[in-house]
Every structure is written in structure tokens, then in C-alpha cells.
């Protein structure tokens, strides 16, 4: 039974939806305003529409819980990156009702992050999380939001193209702590992602067949490549094996931490310090992956095989890692000239002279 009643000087409405009693303030001291609100809610219920009062109660924190639960249920590997994005969103939107997170407020958020010197690529990751929160809010039962606001994304930045020349890489390896030297060399030769190398166990190393298999459970995607042991990889893995056997410590990890008791977890500070001591400035560990792909292709290894080793699944992404520099362009010109000279010699042998 629907009704209106007065609480203090304010008129309230009282109605039922799906067997649940709902009391809602009209926020007015005028009785006719409360009557109009009650008629509106009854009309929504008659049309099978969820009363909009439901959505007025949804907060940013409610949507945040939805995306965290979704990531955990899906077993997503990027939960740490999501938490970083949510921390930044929370600083701005904490305490906001979902209906108040509008396109205008999102634009102000982008302006604030840009003023902090953050790139559009990073901001896009954060906005993608916000968009996903609203999407989950709209499809859950019962829905928590009536609509998804337009969330304009920034212009994506140019993909990173950094890689290491041999001299720079050797200088960094020399500056790294002892327990990270072989880890960096392995990444440089295999093209594996950082997480693969950090979580490599001895059970994945097959000395007999000369193959190192990554653990697909810790892969960014379930399919990932296996690295054949060239002479350098076999050498460092053999030395590493002998080193830990002599130490008497039991450790399943191929590249353990400084104490030799557990795997390396976060060595960004040690990596950047080594780059600074090597005199090459700020460099990303992921640049080793690009370097490995580039070196394998330059070595004449078929690109399909390189993709199998590095674990790239699509050609478009692989091409982004196959970096071309000025030396490659110069080398291409030399090869073109050599090819033309060879063609000229062949024409002269056949008695044909070119007039230009």
C-alpha cells in the first residue's frame, strides 16, 4: 500500500518494490511534490523499470567492490595494476555517488592527472577501470547504475621502442648485484617477460634436451614460448645450478633473491640504480624483451620461431617489438647497393649494358 507521510517538516513517500518496502524523502515541505514523486515511482514500477532511487544509493566504493570481485573470480594476472589504478581513482572519486560521476567530472579527473605529469596512456588504464566498474554495475542483479556515463579516453601514446645495444647491456650487467646478473642475461637472451624469468623453477629447465619451459600459470596469457638453450644460456644455468648446489641451500627458484631462500619479487630500485651507474639513464627491464626479439630476427632466425620463443601470439604486437634503428636503415641501404652491383655484374656477363 503506497502512501505519503510527514516527518518533521518534510514529506516522505512509502511504497513497495519486489516485496521490499522503500521509504524515500521528497526533500520538500510541499505535499504535492511528494505526491508527484510517488506517482513517478509507481509509474516506473508499472513499466517494469527499477525505481531510480536504487541507483541514487550506489557509491564509488560499491562499484569498486564489483571490479575487484570480478578480477579475483576471473583470476586476472593484472590485479596489482588494477589496484594501482583504483588508488588513483579513489583519491578523486571517494565519497561520490555513482550518479554524480559524470563526463564533466571525468574530464576534471583527466586534467588533474595530466597536471601531475602523468601520460595519457596511464590515464587511459585508469579510465578503462572506471568504465569497467560502471559496466559491471549495469549488468549485475539488481543493477546498481541506470546508465554508463560517456568516459572520453585520451590519445594513446606511442608504444615504447627502447632496446639495449651490446655495450649498454654489458655496462648494466656489470653494475647489477650478483644475484641479478644472470637473471638479466637470461631475459636478454630469451626475450621472456620479467615475471616469467623471476618465477622460473629448476623443474622447468631440461638440460638433456636443452629447453627451458615457462610456467603457463604465471603467464600473462596461458600460451607462452619455450627458450632453447644456446651456449650462453646453458653456461649461466649450469653455473647457477652448481652455485646453489655448493651452497647447500634448498631453493626451487633458478634466480633466487640475495639470500638464496626465495624468488626475487621487486628489484626496480636495484635495476634503476644499475642503469644510472652504467651511465645510460632511465631504462626499463622490459627493453630486454624488445632487444631479444630484435637480436633473434637479426640473427636470421625465422620470425615465426622467434614468436614461439618469446611467447608473442599476434603479429601486430610482435612487430612492435621488432625495433628498427638507424643502423638497420643504413645496413638496408648497403644491402640494396650490393644487390644492384650484383645485378649489374650479371647483366654485363650477359652482354647487356644499361644506358642510365
Short mmCIF file of C-alpha atoms in Angstrom, two decimals:
data_model
loop_
_atom_site.label_atom_id
_atom_site.label_comp_id
_atom_site.label_asym_id
_atom_site.label_seq_id
_atom_site.Cartn_x
_atom_site.Cartn_y
_atom_site.Cartn_z
CA UNK A 1 0.00 0.00 0.00
CA UNK A 2 1.59 3.27 -1.13
CA UNK A 3 1.28 6.36 1.00
CA UNK A 4 2.79 9.72 1.79
CA UNK A 5 3.55 10.92 5.28
CA UNK A 6 5.24 13.75 7.05
CA UNK A 7 8.43 13.52 9.09
CA UNK A 8 9.16 16.83 10.73
CA UNK A 9 8.59 19.47 8.05
CA UNK A 10 9.49 17.14 5.17
CA UNK A 11 7.13 14.91 3.21
CA UNK A 12 8.12 11.28 2.56
CA UNK A 13 6.72 8.54 0.33
CA UNK A 14 6.28 4.87 1.24
CA UNK A 15 5.87 2.12 -1.39
CA UNK A 16 6.80 -1.49 -2.20
CA UNK A 17 9.01 -2.95 -4.97
CA UNK A 18 9.66 -6.68 -5.38
CA UNK A 19 8.29 -7.28 -1.90
CA UNK A 20 10.65 -4.75 -0.40
CA UNK A 21 9.40 -1.67 1.43
CA UNK A 22 11.01 1.59 0.33
CA UNK A 23 10.82 4.91 2.14
CA UNK A 24 12.09 7.91 0.24
CA UNK A 25 12.25 11.58 1.12
CA UNK A 26 10.73 14.08 -1.31
CA UNK A 27 13.12 16.66 0.13
CA UNK A 28 10.23 19.11 0.13
CA UNK A 29 7.84 20.62 2.63
CA UNK A 30 5.13 20.73 -0.05
CA UNK A 31 2.73 17.78 -0.04
CA UNK A 32 2.04 17.95 -3.79
CA UNK A 33 5.73 17.42 -4.53
CA UNK A 34 5.63 14.18 -2.55
CA UNK A 35 2.51 13.08 -4.45
CA UNK A 36 4.21 13.70 -7.80
CA UNK A 37 7.27 11.70 -6.68
CA UNK A 38 5.07 8.80 -5.56
CA UNK A 39 3.24 8.79 -8.92
CA UNK A 40 6.63 8.75 -10.68
CA UNK A 41 7.83 5.75 -8.69
CA UNK A 42 4.56 3.86 -9.23
CA UNK A 43 4.83 4.55 -12.95
CA UNK A 44 8.39 3.17 -13.03
CA UNK A 45 7.30 0.01 -11.21
CA UNK A 46 4.30 -0.45 -13.54
CA UNK A 47 6.62 -0.30 -16.56
CA UNK A 48 8.98 -2.88 -15.03
CA UNK A 49 11.67 -0.28 -14.52
CA UNK A 50 13.75 -0.36 -11.35
CA UNK A 51 12.97 2.76 -9.31
CA UNK A 52 15.74 5.29 -9.79
CA UNK A 53 16.11 5.61 -6.01
CA UNK A 54 18.07 2.35 -6.16
CA UNK A 55 20.74 4.00 -8.26
CA UNK A 56 20.96 7.07 -6.05
CA UNK A 57 22.32 4.88 -3.27
CA UNK A 58 25.20 3.42 -5.30
CA UNK A 59 28.59 4.85 -4.36
CA UNK A 60 32.00 4.73 -5.98
CA UNK A 61 33.02 2.21 -3.32
CA UNK A 62 30.15 -0.11 -4.35
CA UNK A 63 31.39 -0.14 -7.95
CA UNK A 64 34.97 -0.61 -6.77
CA UNK A 65 33.97 -3.78 -4.93
CA UNK A 66 32.38 -5.15 -8.10
CA UNK A 67 35.52 -4.84 -10.22
CA UNK A 68 37.76 -6.29 -7.51
CA UNK A 69 35.46 -9.29 -7.14
CA UNK A 70 35.37 -9.70 -10.92
CA UNK A 71 39.17 -9.70 -11.21
CA UNK A 72 39.54 -12.23 -8.41
CA UNK A 73 36.85 -14.52 -9.84
CA UNK A 74 38.45 -14.36 -13.29
CA UNK A 75 41.91 -14.99 -11.87
CA UNK A 76 43.24 -11.96 -13.74
CA UNK A 77 47.02 -11.54 -13.63
CA UNK A 78 46.80 -7.74 -13.68
CA UNK A 79 45.20 -7.34 -10.24
CA UNK A 80 48.22 -5.41 -8.96
CA UNK A 81 47.96 -2.96 -11.86
CA UNK A 82 44.22 -2.60 -11.21
CA UNK A 83 44.84 -1.74 -7.56
CA UNK A 84 47.26 0.98 -8.63
CA UNK A 85 44.60 2.47 -10.93
CA UNK A 86 41.91 2.21 -8.25
CA UNK A 87 44.11 4.01 -5.74
CA UNK A 88 44.36 6.99 -8.09
CA UNK A 89 40.62 6.93 -8.86
CA UNK A 90 39.82 6.65 -5.16
CA UNK A 91 41.80 9.80 -4.36
CA UNK A 92 39.46 11.78 -6.62
CA UNK A 93 36.09 9.97 -6.52
CA UNK A 94 35.98 8.64 -2.95
CA UNK A 95 32.61 9.53 -1.42
CA UNK A 96 30.98 10.23 -4.78
CA UNK A 97 27.60 8.74 -5.61
CA UNK A 98 27.70 6.86 -8.91
CA UNK A 99 25.09 9.15 -10.50
CA UNK A 100 27.37 12.12 -9.79
CA UNK A 101 30.31 10.65 -11.71
CA UNK A 102 29.56 12.42 -14.97
CA UNK A 103 31.54 13.10 -18.13
CA UNK A 104 32.40 16.53 -16.81
CA UNK A 105 33.86 15.14 -13.60
CA UNK A 106 35.82 12.53 -15.53
CA UNK A 107 37.28 15.32 -17.66
CA UNK A 108 38.36 17.15 -14.49
CA UNK A 109 39.98 13.94 -13.28
CA UNK A 110 41.97 13.72 -16.54
CA UNK A 111 43.07 17.34 -16.18
CA UNK A 112 44.21 16.72 -12.61
CA UNK A 113 46.26 13.66 -13.59
CA UNK A 114 47.83 15.49 -16.52
CA UNK A 115 48.81 18.34 -14.21
CA UNK A 116 50.68 15.72 -12.17
CA UNK A 117 52.77 14.84 -15.22
CA UNK A 118 51.02 11.53 -15.93
CA UNK A 119 50.88 10.33 -19.54
CA UNK A 120 47.62 9.72 -21.38
CA UNK A 121 48.46 6.03 -21.67
CA UNK A 122 48.48 5.70 -17.88
CA UNK A 123 45.33 7.79 -17.54
CA UNK A 124 43.60 5.55 -20.11
CA UNK A 125 44.32 2.49 -17.97
CA UNK A 126 42.68 4.20 -15.01
CA UNK A 127 39.66 5.32 -17.05
CA UNK A 128 39.31 1.83 -18.50
CA UNK A 129 38.97 0.54 -14.94
CA UNK A 130 36.32 3.18 -14.22
CA UNK A 131 34.40 2.23 -17.36
CA UNK A 132 34.57 -1.43 -16.39
CA UNK A 133 33.20 -0.60 -12.94
CA UNK A 134 30.12 1.02 -14.48
CA UNK A 135 29.70 -1.85 -16.93
CA UNK A 136 29.64 -4.37 -14.09
CA UNK A 137 27.27 -2.11 -12.16
CA UNK A 138 24.83 -2.09 -15.09
CA UNK A 139 24.75 -5.89 -15.62
CA UNK A 140 24.69 -7.12 -12.02
CA UNK A 141 21.43 -8.25 -10.38
CA UNK A 142 19.85 -5.98 -9.36
CA UNK A 143 21.65 -3.27 -11.38
CA UNK A 144 23.49 -0.64 -9.38
CA UNK A 145 23.59 2.02 -12.11
CA UNK A 146 20.98 3.07 -14.63
CA UNK A 147 23.45 4.06 -17.33
CA UNK A 148 27.13 4.19 -18.13
CA UNK A 149 28.42 7.77 -18.48
CA UNK A 150 30.50 8.68 -21.50
CA UNK A 151 34.12 8.36 -20.42
CA UNK A 152 36.38 10.03 -23.02
CA UNK A 153 39.77 8.39 -23.34
CA UNK A 154 42.97 10.30 -24.01
CA UNK A 155 45.11 9.93 -27.10
CA UNK A 156 47.20 6.79 -26.75
CA UNK A 157 50.90 7.42 -26.62
CA UNK A 158 53.42 5.94 -28.98
CA UNK A 159 54.45 2.40 -27.93
CA UNK A 160 57.85 2.24 -26.25
CA UNK A 161 60.67 1.40 -28.59
CA UNK A 162 63.60 1.15 -26.20
CA UNK A 163 66.20 -1.56 -26.57
CA UNK A 164 69.79 -2.19 -25.49
CA UNK A 165 72.91 -2.02 -27.59
CA UNK A 166 75.53 -4.56 -26.52
CA UNK A 167 77.78 -2.01 -24.79
CA UNK A 168 74.91 -0.58 -22.73
CA UNK A 169 73.67 -4.00 -21.67
CA UNK A 170 77.12 -5.18 -20.58
CA UNK A 171 77.56 -2.00 -18.56
CA UNK A 172 74.25 -2.58 -16.75
CA UNK A 173 75.07 -6.24 -16.02
CA UNK A 174 78.40 -5.16 -14.54
CA UNK A 175 76.58 -2.68 -12.27
CA UNK A 176 73.86 -5.10 -11.11
CA UNK A 177 74.07 -7.00 -7.80
CA UNK A 178 75.43 -10.52 -8.16
CA UNK A 179 72.06 -12.25 -7.68
CA UNK A 180 70.55 -10.26 -10.58
CA UNK A 181 73.30 -10.57 -13.18
CA UNK A 182 72.32 -13.99 -14.57
CA UNK A 183 68.63 -13.10 -14.36
CA UNK A 184 69.22 -10.12 -16.66
CA UNK A 185 71.33 -12.19 -19.06
CA UNK A 186 68.61 -14.84 -19.27
CA UNK A 187 65.99 -12.17 -20.07
CA UNK A 188 68.31 -10.64 -22.67
CA UNK A 189 68.81 -13.99 -24.44
CA UNK A 190 65.31 -15.48 -24.13
CA UNK A 191 63.00 -12.49 -24.64
CA UNK A 192 60.78 -13.67 -21.79
CA UNK A 193 58.70 -11.31 -19.72
CA UNK A 194 60.09 -10.23 -16.37
CA UNK A 195 57.59 -12.29 -14.38
CA UNK A 196 58.46 -15.47 -16.31
CA UNK A 197 62.15 -15.12 -15.52
CA UNK A 198 61.55 -14.26 -11.86
CA UNK A 199 59.32 -17.33 -11.37
CA UNK A 200 61.45 -19.82 -13.29
CA UNK A 201 61.97 -23.07 -11.36
CA UNK A 202 64.54 -25.80 -11.86
CA UNK A 203 61.82 -28.29 -12.76
CA UNK A 204 61.22 -26.23 -15.89
CA UNK A 205 64.86 -26.49 -17.02
CA UNK A 206 65.59 -29.51 -19.24
CA UNK A 207 69.37 -29.80 -19.64
CA UNK A 208 69.07 -33.06 -21.60
CA UNK A 209 67.04 -31.58 -24.45
CA UNK A 210 68.34 -28.04 -23.99
CA UNK A 211 64.92 -26.42 -23.47
CA UNK A 212 63.60 -24.07 -20.77
CA UNK A 213 59.83 -24.08 -20.35
CA UNK A 214 57.98 -21.21 -18.64
CA UNK A 215 55.14 -21.86 -16.22
CA UNK A 216 51.90 -21.04 -18.12
CA UNK A 217 50.03 -20.47 -14.86
CA UNK A 218 52.11 -17.36 -14.28
CA UNK A 219 51.96 -16.19 -17.86
CA UNK A 220 50.26 -13.01 -18.96
CA UNK A 221 48.32 -15.35 -21.22
CA UNK A 222 48.04 -19.12 -20.98
CA UNK A 223 50.17 -19.81 -24.06
CA UNK A 224 53.84 -18.89 -23.81
CA UNK A 225 57.06 -19.83 -25.52
CA UNK A 226 59.91 -22.17 -24.59
CA UNK A 227 63.50 -20.98 -24.82
CA UNK A 228 66.14 -23.20 -26.48
CA UNK A 229 69.47 -23.18 -24.64
CA UNK A 230 72.17 -21.53 -26.70
CA UNK A 231 75.72 -21.72 -25.40
CA UNK A 232 75.27 -18.62 -23.20
CA UNK A 233 72.02 -19.80 -21.57
CA UNK A 234 73.42 -23.28 -20.95
CA UNK A 235 76.54 -21.76 -19.41
CA UNK A 236 74.76 -19.42 -16.97
CA UNK A 237 72.19 -22.07 -15.98
CA UNK A 238 74.94 -24.63 -15.34
CA UNK A 239 76.92 -22.15 -13.23
CA UNK A 240 73.77 -21.15 -11.34
CA UNK A 241 72.93 -24.79 -10.65
CA UNK A 242 76.42 -25.58 -9.39
CA UNK A 243 76.48 -22.44 -7.25
CA UNK A 244 73.34 -23.31 -5.30
CA UNK A 245 74.29 -26.98 -5.00
CA UNK A 246 77.57 -25.95 -3.39
CA UNK A 247 75.80 -23.54 -1.04
CA UNK A 248 73.74 -26.37 0.44
CA UNK A 249 70.58 -24.24 0.35
CA UNK A 250 67.35 -25.75 -0.93
CA UNK A 251 65.67 -23.39 -3.36
CA UNK A 252 63.35 -24.25 -6.25
CA UNK A 253 63.89 -20.92 -7.98
CA UNK A 254 66.52 -20.64 -10.71
CA UNK A 255 67.20 -16.97 -9.90
CA UNK A 256 66.57 -16.58 -6.15
CA UNK A 257 66.90 -13.44 -4.09
CA UNK A 258 70.07 -12.23 -2.43
CA UNK A 259 69.63 -14.63 0.49
CA UNK A 260 69.00 -17.60 -1.80
CA UNK A 261 65.83 -18.57 0.05
CA UNK A 262 63.02 -17.25 -2.14
CA UNK A 263 62.41 -15.79 -5.60
CA UNK A 264 63.12 -12.18 -6.49
CA UNK A 265 59.96 -10.11 -6.12
CA UNK A 266 60.69 -6.47 -6.83
CA UNK A 267 64.09 -5.19 -7.91
CA UNK A 268 63.10 -1.97 -9.69
CA UNK A 269 65.28 0.17 -7.43
CA UNK A 270 68.30 -2.07 -7.93
CA UNK A 271 67.69 -2.06 -11.69
CA UNK A 272 67.42 1.74 -11.97
CA UNK A 273 70.47 2.20 -9.75
CA UNK A 274 72.45 -0.09 -12.05
CA UNK A 275 71.29 1.85 -15.12
CA UNK A 276 72.37 5.13 -13.53
CA UNK A 277 75.78 3.71 -12.57
CA UNK A 278 76.14 2.41 -16.12
CA UNK A 279 75.53 5.95 -17.37
CA UNK A 280 72.58 5.14 -19.65
CA UNK A 281 69.82 6.94 -17.72
CA UNK A 282 66.37 5.54 -17.01
CA UNK A 283 65.72 2.27 -18.83
CA UNK A 284 63.01 -0.34 -18.50
CA UNK A 285 63.72 -4.00 -17.78
CA UNK A 286 61.13 -4.77 -20.47
CA UNK A 287 63.53 -3.26 -23.01
CA UNK A 288 65.44 -6.54 -22.75
CA UNK A 289 62.45 -8.32 -24.29
CA UNK A 290 62.50 -5.98 -27.30
CA UNK A 291 66.25 -6.41 -27.56
CA UNK A 292 66.00 -10.20 -27.58
CA UNK A 293 63.34 -10.20 -30.31
CA UNK A 294 65.36 -7.77 -32.40
CA UNK A 295 68.61 -9.74 -31.98
CA UNK A 296 66.99 -13.08 -32.84
CA UNK A 297 65.49 -11.65 -36.02
CA UNK A 298 68.85 -10.05 -36.96
CA UNK A 299 70.50 -13.43 -36.37
CA UNK A 300 68.43 -14.88 -39.20
CA UNK A 301 66.01 -16.90 -37.06
CA UNK A 302 62.63 -17.27 -38.74
CA UNK A 303 60.18 -14.76 -37.27
CA UNK A 304 57.61 -17.50 -36.60
CA UNK A 305 60.18 -19.32 -34.47
CA UNK A 306 61.08 -16.08 -32.67
CA UNK A 307 57.40 -15.61 -31.80
CA UNK A 308 57.31 -19.15 -30.37
CA UNK A 309 60.33 -18.44 -28.18
CA UNK A 310 59.22 -15.01 -26.94
CA UNK A 311 55.58 -16.06 -26.49
CA UNK A 312 54.04 -13.43 -28.77
CA UNK A 313 50.62 -14.54 -30.00
CA UNK A 314 49.82 -11.87 -32.59
CA UNK A 315 51.89 -10.49 -35.42
CA UNK A 316 50.90 -6.89 -34.70
CA UNK A 317 52.35 -6.99 -31.18
CA UNK A 318 55.43 -8.87 -32.36
CA UNK A 319 56.13 -6.18 -34.99
CA UNK A 320 56.16 -3.56 -32.22
CA UNK A 321 59.00 -5.46 -30.55
CA UNK A 322 60.99 -5.92 -33.75
CA UNK A 323 62.61 -2.49 -33.43
CA UNK A 324 64.41 -0.87 -36.36
CA UNK A 325 67.14 1.72 -35.67
CA UNK A 326 69.33 3.95 -37.85
CA UNK A 327 71.99 1.26 -38.22
CA UNK A 328 69.37 -1.10 -39.62
CA UNK A 329 68.34 1.52 -42.17
CA UNK A 330 71.96 2.13 -43.16
CA UNK A 331 72.51 -1.61 -43.43
CA UNK A 332 69.44 -1.84 -45.66
CA UNK A 333 70.95 0.77 -47.98
CA UNK A 334 74.24 -1.16 -48.12
CA UNK A 335 72.40 -4.36 -48.94
CA UNK A 336 70.42 -2.58 -51.68
CA UNK A 337 73.63 -1.21 -53.21
CA UNK A 338 75.28 -4.63 -53.06
CA UNK A 339 72.22 -6.17 -54.71
CA UNK A 340 72.30 -3.59 -57.51
CA UNK A 341 76.01 -4.20 -58.12
CA UNK A 342 75.38 -7.93 -58.31
CA UNK A 343 72.58 -7.37 -60.82
CA UNK A 344 74.84 -5.09 -62.86
CA UNK A 345 77.59 -7.71 -62.97
CA UNK A 346 75.07 -10.31 -64.09
CA UNK A 347 73.83 -8.02 -66.88
CA UNK A 348 77.36 -7.34 -68.05
CA UNK A 349 78.05 -11.06 -68.18
CA UNK A 350 75.06 -11.42 -70.49
CA UNK A 351 76.38 -8.56 -72.67
CA UNK A 352 73.59 -6.15 -71.67
CA UNK A 353 74.53 -2.52 -70.93
CA UNK A 354 72.22 -0.19 -69.07
CA UNK A 355 72.03 3.34 -70.52
CA UNK A 356 71.35 5.12 -67.19
#
